[in-house]
Short mmCIF file of C-alpha atoms in Angstrom, two decimals:
data_model
loop_
_atom_site.label_atom_id
_atom_site.label_comp_id
_atom_site.label_asym_id
_atom_site.label_seq_id
_atom_site.Cartn_x
_atom_site.Cartn_y
_atom_site.Cartn_z
CA ALA C 129 29.68 58.09 -27.78
CA ASN C 130 27.85 56.33 -30.56
CA MET C 131 30.16 56.07 -33.57
CA ASN C 132 27.24 55.42 -35.92
CA LYS C 133 25.41 58.60 -34.98
CA ASN C 134 25.26 60.00 -38.51
CA LYS C 135 24.57 56.65 -40.16
CA LYS C 136 20.90 56.25 -40.97
CA ARG C 137 19.37 53.17 -39.45
CA VAL C 138 15.94 53.66 -41.00
CA ILE C 139 15.48 54.33 -44.70
CA ALA C 140 12.08 55.01 -46.27
CA ARG C 141 11.28 55.08 -49.96
CA SER C 142 8.05 54.97 -51.85
CA SER C 143 7.49 51.97 -54.08
CA THR C 144 6.39 51.83 -57.69
CA GLY C 145 3.63 54.28 -58.52
CA ASN C 146 3.94 55.87 -55.09
CA ARG C 147 1.25 53.58 -53.67
CA GLY C 148 3.32 51.97 -50.96
CA LEU C 149 6.06 52.94 -48.57
CA VAL C 150 9.01 50.63 -47.93
CA ILE C 151 10.79 51.18 -44.61
CA GLU C 152 14.11 49.44 -44.18
CA VAL C 153 15.54 48.93 -40.68
CA PHE C 154 19.25 48.34 -40.05
CA GLY C 155 20.73 46.79 -36.91
CA ASN C 156 18.77 46.48 -33.68
CA PHE C 157 15.11 47.45 -33.90
CA ASN C 158 14.89 48.94 -30.42
CA LEU C 159 13.98 52.09 -28.52
CA GLN C 160 16.95 54.01 -29.96
CA LEU C 161 15.22 53.87 -33.34
CA HIS C 162 11.95 55.33 -32.11
CA GLY C 163 12.34 58.88 -33.41
CA GLU C 164 13.86 57.82 -36.70
CA PHE C 165 11.28 55.12 -37.34
CA ARG C 166 8.33 57.42 -36.62
CA ALA C 167 9.78 60.17 -38.76
CA ALA C 168 10.16 57.65 -41.61
CA TYR C 169 6.40 57.31 -42.03
CA GLU C 170 5.02 60.43 -40.37
CA GLY C 171 7.32 62.72 -42.35
CA GLN C 172 6.05 61.60 -45.75
CA GLY C 173 3.31 64.22 -46.05
CA GLN C 174 0.88 61.56 -47.17
CA ARG C 175 -0.52 58.20 -46.15
CA TYR C 176 0.07 55.18 -48.31
CA ASN C 177 -2.17 52.26 -49.26
CA CYS C 178 0.49 49.82 -48.17
CA TYR C 179 3.49 49.76 -45.82
CA ALA C 180 6.31 47.23 -46.06
CA ILE C 181 8.90 46.93 -43.33
CA ASN C 182 12.02 45.36 -44.80
CA LEU C 183 14.01 43.63 -42.04
CA ARG C 184 16.71 42.12 -44.26
CA ASN C 185 19.40 44.03 -42.32
CA CYS C 186 17.68 43.95 -38.95
CA THR C 187 19.69 41.95 -36.42
CA SER C 188 17.26 41.93 -33.49
CA LEU C 189 13.80 43.05 -32.50
CA ASP C 190 12.68 43.80 -28.94
CA SER C 191 9.44 44.88 -27.28
CA ALA C 192 10.12 48.53 -28.15
CA GLY C 193 10.46 47.53 -31.81
CA LEU C 194 7.18 45.61 -31.60
CA GLY C 195 5.57 48.70 -30.08
CA MET C 196 6.80 50.85 -32.96
CA LEU C 197 5.29 48.42 -35.47
CA LEU C 198 1.98 48.76 -33.60
CA LEU C 199 2.24 52.57 -33.77
CA LEU C 200 2.77 52.36 -37.54
CA ARG C 201 -0.24 50.08 -37.82
CA GLU C 202 -2.37 52.53 -35.84
CA PHE C 203 -1.11 55.50 -37.88
CA SER C 204 -1.84 53.77 -41.18
CA GLY C 205 -5.30 52.53 -40.25
CA LEU C 206 -4.65 49.54 -42.50
CA GLY C 207 -5.19 45.83 -42.04
CA LYS C 208 -3.03 42.75 -42.36
CA PRO C 209 -3.05 42.54 -46.20
CA GLN C 210 -1.61 46.08 -46.54
CA LEU C 211 0.96 45.79 -43.75
CA LEU C 212 3.95 43.67 -44.71
CA ILE C 213 7.03 42.60 -42.80
CA THR C 214 9.58 41.12 -45.18
CA HIS C 215 12.97 39.35 -45.17
CA CYS C 216 12.97 38.47 -41.45
CA SER C 217 15.76 36.40 -39.98
CA PRO C 218 14.60 33.26 -38.14
CA GLU C 219 15.24 35.03 -34.81
CA VAL C 220 13.17 38.08 -35.73
CA ARG C 221 10.43 35.90 -37.19
CA GLN C 222 10.27 33.99 -33.90
CA VAL C 223 9.81 37.21 -31.90
CA LEU C 224 7.01 38.30 -34.27
CA HIS C 225 5.41 34.88 -33.98
CA TYR C 226 5.52 34.80 -30.17
CA ALA C 227 3.95 38.26 -30.09
CA SER C 228 1.19 37.01 -32.47
CA PHE C 229 2.14 39.70 -34.99
CA ASP C 230 1.32 37.27 -37.78
CA GLN C 231 -2.33 38.09 -36.99
CA LEU C 232 -1.75 41.82 -37.57
CA PHE C 233 0.85 41.87 -40.33
CA THR C 234 1.59 39.80 -43.42
CA ILE C 235 5.00 38.31 -42.65
CA HIS C 236 7.22 36.86 -45.34
#
């Protein structure tokens, strides 16, 4: 059994002035997060002008995680300047780079 079942691994909060949504991912960004990650942005009852994915506490990112980022991009209808991925570890940044996500998202 998963001991961390009740521990949230995705936290969403709107930023200053409610214009952007910050989504923070904890641990492995993989298929297990799919439902929680989608609910984080789809459950807001509104669309934002900007989405920032904070990966400060994200330990790894796999192809399922990349797919979820693409689903968020599709849902938002926004372009690179409004889609941010922040605080990546070197490992996560490398995965994003290999997948050419720096063409779709602003990564810093």
